[in-house]
PDB file of C-alpha atoms in Angstrom:
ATOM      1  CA  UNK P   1     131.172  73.201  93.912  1.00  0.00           C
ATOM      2  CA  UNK P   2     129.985  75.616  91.495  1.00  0.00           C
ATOM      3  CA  UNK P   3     128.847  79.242  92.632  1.00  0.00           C
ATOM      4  CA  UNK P   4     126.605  80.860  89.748  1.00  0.00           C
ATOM      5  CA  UNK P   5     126.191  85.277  90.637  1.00  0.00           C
ATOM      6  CA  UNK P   6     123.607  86.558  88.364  1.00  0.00           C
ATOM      7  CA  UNK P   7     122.873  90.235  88.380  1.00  0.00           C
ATOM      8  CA  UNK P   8     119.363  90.227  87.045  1.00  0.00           C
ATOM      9  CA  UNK P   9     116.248  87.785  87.870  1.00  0.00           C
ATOM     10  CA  UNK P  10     116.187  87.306  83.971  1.00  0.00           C
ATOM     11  CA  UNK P  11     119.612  86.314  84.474  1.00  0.00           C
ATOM     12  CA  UNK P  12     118.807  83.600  87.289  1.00  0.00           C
ATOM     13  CA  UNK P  13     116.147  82.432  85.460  1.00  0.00           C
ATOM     14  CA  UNK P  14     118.203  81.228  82.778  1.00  0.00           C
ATOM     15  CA  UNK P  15     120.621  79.602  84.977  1.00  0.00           C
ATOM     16  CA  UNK P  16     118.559  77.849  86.592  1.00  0.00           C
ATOM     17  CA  UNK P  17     116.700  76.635  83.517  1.00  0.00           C
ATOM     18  CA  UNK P  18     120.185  75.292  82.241  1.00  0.00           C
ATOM     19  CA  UNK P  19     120.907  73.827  85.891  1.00  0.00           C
ATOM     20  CA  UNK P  20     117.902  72.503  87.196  1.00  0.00           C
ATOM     21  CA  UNK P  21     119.952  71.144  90.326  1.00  0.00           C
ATOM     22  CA  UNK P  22     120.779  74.608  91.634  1.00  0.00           C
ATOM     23  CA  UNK P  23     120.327  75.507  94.930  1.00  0.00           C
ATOM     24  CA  UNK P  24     119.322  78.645  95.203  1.00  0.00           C
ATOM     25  CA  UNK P  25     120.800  80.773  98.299  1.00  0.00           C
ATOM     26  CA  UNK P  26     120.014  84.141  99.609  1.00  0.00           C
ATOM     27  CA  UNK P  27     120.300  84.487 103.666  1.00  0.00           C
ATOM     28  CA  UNK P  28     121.736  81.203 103.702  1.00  0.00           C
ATOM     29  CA  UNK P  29     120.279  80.689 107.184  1.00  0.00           C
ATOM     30  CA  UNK P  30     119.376  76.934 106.280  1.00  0.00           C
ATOM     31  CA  UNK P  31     121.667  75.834 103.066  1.00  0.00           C
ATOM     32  CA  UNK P  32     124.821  77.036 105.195  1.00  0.00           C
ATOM     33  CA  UNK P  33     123.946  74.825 108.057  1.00  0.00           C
ATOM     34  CA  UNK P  34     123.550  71.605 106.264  1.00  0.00           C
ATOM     35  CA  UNK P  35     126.636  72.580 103.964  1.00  0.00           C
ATOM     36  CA  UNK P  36     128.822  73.222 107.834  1.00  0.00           C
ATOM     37  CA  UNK P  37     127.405  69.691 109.078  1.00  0.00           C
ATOM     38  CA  UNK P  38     127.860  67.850 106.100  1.00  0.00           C
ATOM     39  CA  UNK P  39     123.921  66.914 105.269  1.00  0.00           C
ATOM     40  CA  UNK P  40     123.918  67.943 101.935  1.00  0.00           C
ATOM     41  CA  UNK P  41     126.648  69.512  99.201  1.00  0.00           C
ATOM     42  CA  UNK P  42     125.133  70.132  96.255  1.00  0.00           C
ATOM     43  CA  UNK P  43     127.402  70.499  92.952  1.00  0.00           C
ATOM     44  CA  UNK P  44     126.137  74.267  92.158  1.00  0.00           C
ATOM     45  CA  UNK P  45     124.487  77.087  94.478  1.00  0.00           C
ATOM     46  CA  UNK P  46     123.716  79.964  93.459  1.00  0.00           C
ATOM     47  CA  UNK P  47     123.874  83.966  95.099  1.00  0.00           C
ATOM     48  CA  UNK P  48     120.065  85.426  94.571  1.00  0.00           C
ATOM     49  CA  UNK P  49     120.233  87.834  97.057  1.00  0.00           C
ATOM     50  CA  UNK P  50     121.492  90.783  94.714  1.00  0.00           C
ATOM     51  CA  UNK P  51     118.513  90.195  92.633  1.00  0.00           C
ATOM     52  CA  UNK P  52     116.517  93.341  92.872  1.00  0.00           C
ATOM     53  CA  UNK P  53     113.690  92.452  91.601  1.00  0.00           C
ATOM     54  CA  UNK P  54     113.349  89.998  94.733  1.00  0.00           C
ATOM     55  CA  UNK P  55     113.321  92.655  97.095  1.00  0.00           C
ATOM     56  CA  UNK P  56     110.219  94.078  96.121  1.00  0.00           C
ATOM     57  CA  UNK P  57     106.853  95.199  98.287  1.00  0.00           C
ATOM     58  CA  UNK P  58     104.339  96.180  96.633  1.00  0.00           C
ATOM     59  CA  UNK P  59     100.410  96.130  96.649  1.00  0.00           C
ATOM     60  CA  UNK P  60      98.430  94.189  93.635  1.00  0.00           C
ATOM     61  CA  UNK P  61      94.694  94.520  93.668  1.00  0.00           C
ATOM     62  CA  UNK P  62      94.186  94.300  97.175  1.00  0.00           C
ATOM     63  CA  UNK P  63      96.896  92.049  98.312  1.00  0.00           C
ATOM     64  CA  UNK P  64     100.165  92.522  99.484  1.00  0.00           C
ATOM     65  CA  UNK P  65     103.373  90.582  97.435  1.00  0.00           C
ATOM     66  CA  UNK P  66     106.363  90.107  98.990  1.00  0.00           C
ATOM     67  CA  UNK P  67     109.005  89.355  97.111  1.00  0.00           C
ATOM     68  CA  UNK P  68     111.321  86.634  98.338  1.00  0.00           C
ATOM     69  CA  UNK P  69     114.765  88.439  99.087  1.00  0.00           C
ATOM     70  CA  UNK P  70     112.897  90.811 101.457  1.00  0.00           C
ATOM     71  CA  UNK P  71     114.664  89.767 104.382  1.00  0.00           C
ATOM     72  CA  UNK P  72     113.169  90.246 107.986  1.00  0.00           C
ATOM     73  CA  UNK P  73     114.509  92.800 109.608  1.00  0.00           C
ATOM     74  CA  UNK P  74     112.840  95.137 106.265  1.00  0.00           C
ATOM     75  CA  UNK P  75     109.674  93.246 107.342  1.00  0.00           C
ATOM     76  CA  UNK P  76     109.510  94.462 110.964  1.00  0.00           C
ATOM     77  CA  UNK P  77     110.634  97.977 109.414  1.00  0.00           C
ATOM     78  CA  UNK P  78     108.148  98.235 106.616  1.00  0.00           C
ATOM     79  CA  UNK P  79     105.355  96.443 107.261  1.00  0.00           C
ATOM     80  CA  UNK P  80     104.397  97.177 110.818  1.00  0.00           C
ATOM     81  CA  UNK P  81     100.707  96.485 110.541  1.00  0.00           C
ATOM     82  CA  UNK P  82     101.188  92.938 109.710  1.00  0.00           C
ATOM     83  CA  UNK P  83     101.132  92.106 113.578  1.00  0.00           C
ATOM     84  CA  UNK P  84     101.704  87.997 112.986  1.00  0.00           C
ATOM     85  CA  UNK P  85     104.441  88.244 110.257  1.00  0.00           C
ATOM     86  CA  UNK P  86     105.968  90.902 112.426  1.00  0.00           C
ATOM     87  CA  UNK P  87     106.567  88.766 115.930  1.00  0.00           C
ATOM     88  CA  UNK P  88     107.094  86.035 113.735  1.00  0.00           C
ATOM     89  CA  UNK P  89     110.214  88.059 112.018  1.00  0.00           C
ATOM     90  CA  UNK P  90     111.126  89.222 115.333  1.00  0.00           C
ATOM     91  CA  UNK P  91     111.366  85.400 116.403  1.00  0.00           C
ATOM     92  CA  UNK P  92     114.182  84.312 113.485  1.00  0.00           C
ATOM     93  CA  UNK P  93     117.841  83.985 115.140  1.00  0.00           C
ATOM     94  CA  UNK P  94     120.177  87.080 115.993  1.00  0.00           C
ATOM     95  CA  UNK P  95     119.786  90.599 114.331  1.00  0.00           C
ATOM     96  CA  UNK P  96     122.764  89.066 111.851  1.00  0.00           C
ATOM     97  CA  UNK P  97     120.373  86.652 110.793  1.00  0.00           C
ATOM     98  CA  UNK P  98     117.326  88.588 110.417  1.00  0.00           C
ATOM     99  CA  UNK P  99     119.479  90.920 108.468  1.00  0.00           C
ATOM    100  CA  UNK P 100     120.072  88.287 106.032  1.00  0.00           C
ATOM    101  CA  UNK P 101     117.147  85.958 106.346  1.00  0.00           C
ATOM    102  CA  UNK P 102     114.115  85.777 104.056  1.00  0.00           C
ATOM    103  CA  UNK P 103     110.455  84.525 104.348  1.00  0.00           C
ATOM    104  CA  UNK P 104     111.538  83.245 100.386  1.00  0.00           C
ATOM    105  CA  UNK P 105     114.253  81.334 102.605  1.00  0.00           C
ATOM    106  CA  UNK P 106     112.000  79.810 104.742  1.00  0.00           C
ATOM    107  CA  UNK P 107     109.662  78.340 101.894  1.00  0.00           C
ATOM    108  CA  UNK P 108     112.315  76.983  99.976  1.00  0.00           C
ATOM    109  CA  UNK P 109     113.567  75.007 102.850  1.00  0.00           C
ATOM    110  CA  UNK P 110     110.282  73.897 103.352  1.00  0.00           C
ATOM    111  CA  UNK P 111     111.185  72.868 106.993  1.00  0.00           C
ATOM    112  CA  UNK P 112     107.774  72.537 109.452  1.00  0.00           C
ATOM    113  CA  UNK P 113     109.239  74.680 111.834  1.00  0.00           C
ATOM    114  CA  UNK P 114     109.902  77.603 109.749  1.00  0.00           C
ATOM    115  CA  UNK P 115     108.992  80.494 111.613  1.00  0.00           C
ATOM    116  CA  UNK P 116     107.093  82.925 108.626  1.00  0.00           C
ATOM    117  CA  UNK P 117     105.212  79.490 107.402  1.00  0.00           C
ATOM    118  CA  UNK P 118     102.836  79.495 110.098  1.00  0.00           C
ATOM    119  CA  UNK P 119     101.595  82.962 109.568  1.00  0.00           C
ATOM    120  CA  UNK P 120     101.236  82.390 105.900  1.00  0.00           C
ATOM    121  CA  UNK P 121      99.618  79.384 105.855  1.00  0.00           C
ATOM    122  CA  UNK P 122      96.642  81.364 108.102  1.00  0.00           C
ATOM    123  CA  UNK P 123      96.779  83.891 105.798  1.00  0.00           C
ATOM    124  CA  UNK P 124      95.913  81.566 102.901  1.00  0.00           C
ATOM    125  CA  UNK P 125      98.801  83.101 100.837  1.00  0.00           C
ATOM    126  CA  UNK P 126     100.264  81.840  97.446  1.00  0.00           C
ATOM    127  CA  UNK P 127     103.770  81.514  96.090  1.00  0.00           C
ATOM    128  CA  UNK P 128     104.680  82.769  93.174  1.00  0.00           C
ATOM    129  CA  UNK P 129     107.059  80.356  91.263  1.00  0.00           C
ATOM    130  CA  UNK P 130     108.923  81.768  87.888  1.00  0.00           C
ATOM    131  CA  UNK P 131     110.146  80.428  85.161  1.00  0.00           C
ATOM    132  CA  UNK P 132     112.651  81.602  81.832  1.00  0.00           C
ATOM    133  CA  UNK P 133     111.093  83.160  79.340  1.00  0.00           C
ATOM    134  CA  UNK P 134     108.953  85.524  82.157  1.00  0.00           C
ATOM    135  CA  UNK P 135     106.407  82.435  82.804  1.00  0.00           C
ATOM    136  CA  UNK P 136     104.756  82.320  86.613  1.00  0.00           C
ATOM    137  CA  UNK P 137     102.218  80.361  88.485  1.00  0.00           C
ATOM    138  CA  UNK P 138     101.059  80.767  91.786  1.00  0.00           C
ATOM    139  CA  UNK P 139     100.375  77.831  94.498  1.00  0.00           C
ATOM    140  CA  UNK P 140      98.381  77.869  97.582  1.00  0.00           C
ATOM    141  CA  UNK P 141     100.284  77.324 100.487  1.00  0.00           C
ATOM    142  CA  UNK P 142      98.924  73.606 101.343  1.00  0.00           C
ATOM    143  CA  UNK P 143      99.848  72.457  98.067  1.00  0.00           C
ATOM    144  CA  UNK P 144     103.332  74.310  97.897  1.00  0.00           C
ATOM    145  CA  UNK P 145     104.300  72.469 101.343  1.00  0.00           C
ATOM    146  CA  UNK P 146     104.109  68.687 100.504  1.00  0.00           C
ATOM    147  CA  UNK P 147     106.484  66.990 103.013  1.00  0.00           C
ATOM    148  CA  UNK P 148     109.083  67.321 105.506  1.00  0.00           C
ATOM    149  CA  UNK P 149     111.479  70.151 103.514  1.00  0.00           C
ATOM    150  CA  UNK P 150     109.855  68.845 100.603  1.00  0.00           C
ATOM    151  CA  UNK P 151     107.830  71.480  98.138  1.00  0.00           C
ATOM    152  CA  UNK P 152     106.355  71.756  94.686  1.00  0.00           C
ATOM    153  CA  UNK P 153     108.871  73.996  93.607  1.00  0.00           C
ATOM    154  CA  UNK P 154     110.220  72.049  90.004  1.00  0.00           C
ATOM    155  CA  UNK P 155     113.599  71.986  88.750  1.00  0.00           C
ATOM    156  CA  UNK P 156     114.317  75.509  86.895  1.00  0.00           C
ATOM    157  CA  UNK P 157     112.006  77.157  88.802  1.00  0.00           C
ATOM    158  CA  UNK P 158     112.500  80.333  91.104  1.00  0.00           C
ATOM    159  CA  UNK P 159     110.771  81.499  94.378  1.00  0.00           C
ATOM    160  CA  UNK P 160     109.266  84.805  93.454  1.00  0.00           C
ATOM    161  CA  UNK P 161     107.925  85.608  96.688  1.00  0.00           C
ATOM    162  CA  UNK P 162     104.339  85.274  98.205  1.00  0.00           C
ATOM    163  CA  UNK P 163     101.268  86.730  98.004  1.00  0.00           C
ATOM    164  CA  UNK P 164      97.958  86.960 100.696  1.00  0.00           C
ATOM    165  CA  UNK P 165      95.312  89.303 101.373  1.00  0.00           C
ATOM    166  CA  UNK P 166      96.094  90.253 105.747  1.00  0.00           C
ATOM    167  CA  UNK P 167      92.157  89.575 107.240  1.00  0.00           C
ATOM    168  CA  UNK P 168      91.051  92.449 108.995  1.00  0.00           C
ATOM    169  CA  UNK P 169      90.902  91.521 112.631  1.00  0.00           C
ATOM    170  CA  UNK P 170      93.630  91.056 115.189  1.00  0.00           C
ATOM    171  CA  UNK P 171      96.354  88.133 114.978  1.00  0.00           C
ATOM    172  CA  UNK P 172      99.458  86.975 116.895  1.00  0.00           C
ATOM    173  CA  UNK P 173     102.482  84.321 116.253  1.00  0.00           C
ATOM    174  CA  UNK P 174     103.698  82.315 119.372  1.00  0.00           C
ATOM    175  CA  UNK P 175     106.827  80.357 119.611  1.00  0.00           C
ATOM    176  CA  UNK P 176     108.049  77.772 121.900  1.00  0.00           C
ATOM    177  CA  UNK P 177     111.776  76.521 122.017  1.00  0.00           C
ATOM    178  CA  UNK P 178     114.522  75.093 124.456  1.00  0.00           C
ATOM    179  CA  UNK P 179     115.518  79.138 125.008  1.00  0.00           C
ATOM    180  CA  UNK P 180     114.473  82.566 124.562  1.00  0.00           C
ATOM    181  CA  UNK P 181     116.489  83.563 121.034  1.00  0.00           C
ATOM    182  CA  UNK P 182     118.769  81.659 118.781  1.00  0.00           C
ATOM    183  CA  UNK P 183     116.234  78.923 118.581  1.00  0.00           C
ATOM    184  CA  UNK P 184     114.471  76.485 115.975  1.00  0.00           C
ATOM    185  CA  UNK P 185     110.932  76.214 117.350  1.00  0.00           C
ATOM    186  CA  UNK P 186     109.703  72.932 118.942  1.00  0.00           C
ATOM    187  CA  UNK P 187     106.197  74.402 118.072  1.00  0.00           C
ATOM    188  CA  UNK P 188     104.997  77.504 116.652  1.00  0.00           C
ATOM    189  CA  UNK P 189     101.121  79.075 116.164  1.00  0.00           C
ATOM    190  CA  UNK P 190      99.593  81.955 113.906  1.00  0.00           C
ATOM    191  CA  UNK P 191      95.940  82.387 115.085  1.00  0.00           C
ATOM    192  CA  UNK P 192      94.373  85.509 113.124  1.00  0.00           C
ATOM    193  CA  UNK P 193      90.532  86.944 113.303  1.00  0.00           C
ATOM    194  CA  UNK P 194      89.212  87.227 109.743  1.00  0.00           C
ATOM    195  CA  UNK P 195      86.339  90.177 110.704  1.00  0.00           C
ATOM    196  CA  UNK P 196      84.170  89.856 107.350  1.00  0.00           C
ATOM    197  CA  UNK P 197      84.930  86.385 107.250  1.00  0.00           C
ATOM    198  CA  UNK P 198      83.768  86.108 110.778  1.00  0.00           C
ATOM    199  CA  UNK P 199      86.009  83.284 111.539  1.00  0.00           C
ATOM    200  CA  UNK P 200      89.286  82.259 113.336  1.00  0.00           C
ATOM    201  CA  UNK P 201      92.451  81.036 111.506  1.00  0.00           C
ATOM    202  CA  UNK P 202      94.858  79.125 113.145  1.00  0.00           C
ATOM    203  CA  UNK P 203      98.371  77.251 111.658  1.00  0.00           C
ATOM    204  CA  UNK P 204     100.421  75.230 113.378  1.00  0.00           C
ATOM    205  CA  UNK P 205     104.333  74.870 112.528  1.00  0.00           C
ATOM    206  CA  UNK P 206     107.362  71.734 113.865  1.00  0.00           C
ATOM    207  CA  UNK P 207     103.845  69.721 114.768  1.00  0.00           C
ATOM    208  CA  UNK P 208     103.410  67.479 111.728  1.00  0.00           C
ATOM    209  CA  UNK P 209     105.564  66.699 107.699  1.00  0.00           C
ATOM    210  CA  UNK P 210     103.978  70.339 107.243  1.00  0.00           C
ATOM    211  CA  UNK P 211     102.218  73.233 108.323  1.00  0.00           C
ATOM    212  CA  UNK P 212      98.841  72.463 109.218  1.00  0.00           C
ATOM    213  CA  UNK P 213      95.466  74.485 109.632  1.00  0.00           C
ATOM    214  CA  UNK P 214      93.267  73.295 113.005  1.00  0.00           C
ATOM    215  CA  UNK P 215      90.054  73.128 110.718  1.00  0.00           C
ATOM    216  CA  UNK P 216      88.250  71.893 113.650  1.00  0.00           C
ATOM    217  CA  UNK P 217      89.320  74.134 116.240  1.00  0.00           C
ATOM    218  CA  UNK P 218      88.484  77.273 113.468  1.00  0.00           C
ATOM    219  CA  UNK P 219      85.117  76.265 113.145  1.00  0.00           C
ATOM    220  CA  UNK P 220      84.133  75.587 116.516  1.00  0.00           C
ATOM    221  CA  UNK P 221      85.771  79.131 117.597  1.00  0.00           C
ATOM    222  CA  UNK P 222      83.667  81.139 114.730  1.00  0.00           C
ATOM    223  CA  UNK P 223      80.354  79.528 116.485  1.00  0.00           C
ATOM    224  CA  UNK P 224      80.990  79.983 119.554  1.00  0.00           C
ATOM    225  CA  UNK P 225      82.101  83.764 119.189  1.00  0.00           C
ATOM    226  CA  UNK P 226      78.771  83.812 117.243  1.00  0.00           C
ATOM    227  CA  UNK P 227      76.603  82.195 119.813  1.00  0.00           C
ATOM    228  CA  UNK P 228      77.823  84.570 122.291  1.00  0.00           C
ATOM    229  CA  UNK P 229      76.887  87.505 120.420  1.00  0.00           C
ATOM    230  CA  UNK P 230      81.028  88.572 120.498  1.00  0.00           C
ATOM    231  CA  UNK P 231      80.725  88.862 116.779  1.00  0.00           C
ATOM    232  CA  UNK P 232      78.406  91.717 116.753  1.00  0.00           C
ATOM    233  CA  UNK P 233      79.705  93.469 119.913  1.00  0.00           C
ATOM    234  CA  UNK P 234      83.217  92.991 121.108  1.00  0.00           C
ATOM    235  CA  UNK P 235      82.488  93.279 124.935  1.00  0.00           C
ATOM    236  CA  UNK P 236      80.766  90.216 125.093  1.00  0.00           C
ATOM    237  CA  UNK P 237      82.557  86.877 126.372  1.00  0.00           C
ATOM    238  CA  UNK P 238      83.238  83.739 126.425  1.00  0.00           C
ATOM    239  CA  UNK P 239      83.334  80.954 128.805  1.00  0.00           C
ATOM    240  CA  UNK P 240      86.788  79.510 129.660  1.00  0.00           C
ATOM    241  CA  UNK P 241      85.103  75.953 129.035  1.00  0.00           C
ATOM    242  CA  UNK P 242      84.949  77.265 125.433  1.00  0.00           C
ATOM    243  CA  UNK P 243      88.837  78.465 125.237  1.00  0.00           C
ATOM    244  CA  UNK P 244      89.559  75.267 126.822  1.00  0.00           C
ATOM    245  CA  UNK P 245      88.086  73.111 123.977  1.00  0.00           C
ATOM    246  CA  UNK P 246      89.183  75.229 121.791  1.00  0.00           C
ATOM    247  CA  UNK P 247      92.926  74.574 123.000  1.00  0.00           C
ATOM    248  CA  UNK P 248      92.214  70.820 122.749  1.00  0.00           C
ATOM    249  CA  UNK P 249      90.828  70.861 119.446  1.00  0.00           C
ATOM    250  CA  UNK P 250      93.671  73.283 117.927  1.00  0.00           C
ATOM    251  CA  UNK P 251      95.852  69.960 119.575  1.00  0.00           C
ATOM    252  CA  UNK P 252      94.033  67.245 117.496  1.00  0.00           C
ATOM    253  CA  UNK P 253      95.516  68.954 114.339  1.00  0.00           C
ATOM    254  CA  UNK P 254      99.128  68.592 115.294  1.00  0.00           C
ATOM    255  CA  UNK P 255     100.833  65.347 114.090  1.00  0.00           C
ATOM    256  CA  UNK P 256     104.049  66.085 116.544  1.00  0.00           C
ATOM    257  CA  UNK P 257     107.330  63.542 117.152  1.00  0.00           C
ATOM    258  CA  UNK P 258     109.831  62.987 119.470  1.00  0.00           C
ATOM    259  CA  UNK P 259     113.056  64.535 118.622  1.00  0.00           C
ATOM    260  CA  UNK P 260     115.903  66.142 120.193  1.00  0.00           C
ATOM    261  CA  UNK P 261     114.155  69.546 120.733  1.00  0.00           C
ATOM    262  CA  UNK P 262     111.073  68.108 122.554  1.00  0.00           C
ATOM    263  CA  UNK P 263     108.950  65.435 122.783  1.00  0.00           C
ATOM    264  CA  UNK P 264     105.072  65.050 121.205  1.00  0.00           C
ATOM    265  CA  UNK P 265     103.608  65.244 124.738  1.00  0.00           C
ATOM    266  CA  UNK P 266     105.160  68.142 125.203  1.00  0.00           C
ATOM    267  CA  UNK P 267     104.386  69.555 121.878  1.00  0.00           C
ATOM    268  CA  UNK P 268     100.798  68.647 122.030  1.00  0.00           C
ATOM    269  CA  UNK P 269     100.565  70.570 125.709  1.00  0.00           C
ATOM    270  CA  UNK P 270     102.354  73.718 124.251  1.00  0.00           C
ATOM    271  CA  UNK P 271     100.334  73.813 120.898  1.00  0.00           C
ATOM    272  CA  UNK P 272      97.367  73.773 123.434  1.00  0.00           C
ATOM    273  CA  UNK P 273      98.919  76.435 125.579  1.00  0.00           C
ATOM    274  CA  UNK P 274      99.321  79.065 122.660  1.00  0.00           C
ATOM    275  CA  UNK P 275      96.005  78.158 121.089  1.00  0.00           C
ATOM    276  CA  UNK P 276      94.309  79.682 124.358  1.00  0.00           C
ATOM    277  CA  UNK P 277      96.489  82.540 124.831  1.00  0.00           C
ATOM    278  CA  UNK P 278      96.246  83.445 121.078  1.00  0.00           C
ATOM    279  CA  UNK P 279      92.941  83.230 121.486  1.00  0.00           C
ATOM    280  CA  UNK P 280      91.976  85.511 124.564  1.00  0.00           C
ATOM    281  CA  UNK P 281      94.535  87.992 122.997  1.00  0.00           C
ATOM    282  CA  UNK P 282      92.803  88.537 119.868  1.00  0.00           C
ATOM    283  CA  UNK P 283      89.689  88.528 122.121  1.00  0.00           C
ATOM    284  CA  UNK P 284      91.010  91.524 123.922  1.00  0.00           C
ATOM    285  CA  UNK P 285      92.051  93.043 121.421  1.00  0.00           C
ATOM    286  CA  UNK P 286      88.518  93.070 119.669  1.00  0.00           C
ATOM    287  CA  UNK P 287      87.357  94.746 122.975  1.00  0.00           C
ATOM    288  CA  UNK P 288      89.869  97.025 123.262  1.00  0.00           C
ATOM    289  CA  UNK P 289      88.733  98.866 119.888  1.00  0.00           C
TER     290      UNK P 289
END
């Protein structure tokens, strides 16, 4: 196996352009795994996580880009407004890992139950794909994520990071697994309140091939926060028969198997779980100020 260690992105970009094969490794949270059980050796990897320009936060007209070294423990230090992304962060393995770990990671793996994939996915963000020569293009989440670990990303390209605009409103990430830490999820939710929008996001993760948005379960939410006047003033409420559909509708978008982490039954009855609690907490949170 080759190892390629390039010391600028320029530098990365090239080698992958003359390597389209590479495997490119940062936290090496997931390639390490598969390379320790023998699911995959590929002939060349190569080190991106001294790449500088990777590890960039910054602000672009409104929206937030994060570049894809920024590993997760930086997230829950530096952007602690970002409620979701946070307790998702929080969520990833041992402090080791989160040390080491990236969201950039996470979308080149393209696994379903990635943690951060949830939250972006209701945060409609983009991912920013470069090329030699300083070339980009950006792709919505939904079309970046096309299968089980499978993803648009073509050969010579790089994960630049991601980019979304946070909705102003409350949000939350939930989790389920076999234990309380060192876990790949069994299911996972992002549910965020989009205030101007007036509407309710929710993504599901380790349900379906892919993340998935409950489209149904969104729209029914927005109406019925609107018939109830809760819109307009926070205090107002709403029925538990309406957080109840709500949790079965959010379960009609999940796809789930049977695997050795937990069966679709009991995916579908979690998924439903965390769709009501994410729910009333964002609706408390609205009427808490």
């Amino acid at each position: 196996m080759d190892v390629l260690l390039p010391r600028t992105l320029e530098e990365a970009l090239e080698l992958a352009a003359a390597n389209p094969e590479v495997v490119p490794i940062a936290g090496g949270t997931d390639v390490m795994v598969e390379l320790n059980m023998d699911l995959g050796r590929p002939e060349t990897l190569m080190d991106v996580s001294r790449l500088s320009d990777l590890g960039e936060l910054r602000r672009e007209n409104g929206h937030l880009f994060l570049g894809a070294g920024v590993t997760y423990t930086r997230i829950m230090r530096e952007l602690p407004g970002h409620t979701a992304l946070v307790q998702a962060s929080r969520s990833v393995g041992s402090p080791q890992i989160r040390n080491r770990g990236t969201v950039g990671g996470n979308l080149g793996t393209g696994s379903p139950a990635g943690d951060a994939l949830p939250v972006l996915a209701a945060w409609d963000a983009e991912v920013v794909l470069g090329r030699v020569g300083g070339s980009t293009r950006s792709v919505p989440w939904r079309e970046f994520l096309t299968g089980v670990k499978q993803t648009a990303r073509q050969p010579g390209e790089l994960i630049l990071g991601a980019r979304w605009s946070v909705p102003r409103g409350p949000g939350s990430f939930s989790k389920i697994g076999t234990r309380n830490a060192m876990v790949i999820a069994v299911a996972n939710l992002c549910l965020q309140v989009d205030e101007d929008g007036r509407s309710i996001r929710v993504a599901l993760g380790s349900v379906a091939p892919t993340v998935v948005r409950a489209e149904a379960a969104e729209a029914f939410a927005a109406q019925a926060l609107q018939d109830a006047g809760v819109w307009d003033d926070p205090r107002m409420h709403i029925g538990p028969d309406v957080i109840e559909r709500f949790g079965e509708l959010v379960v009609e978008a999940a796809d789930p198997i049977d695997d050795v982490r937990g069966t679709s039954v009991y995916r579908r009855h979690a998924v439903a779980v965390m769709a009501r609690r994410a729910l009333g907490w964002a609706l408390a949170g609205r009427a808490a100020g």
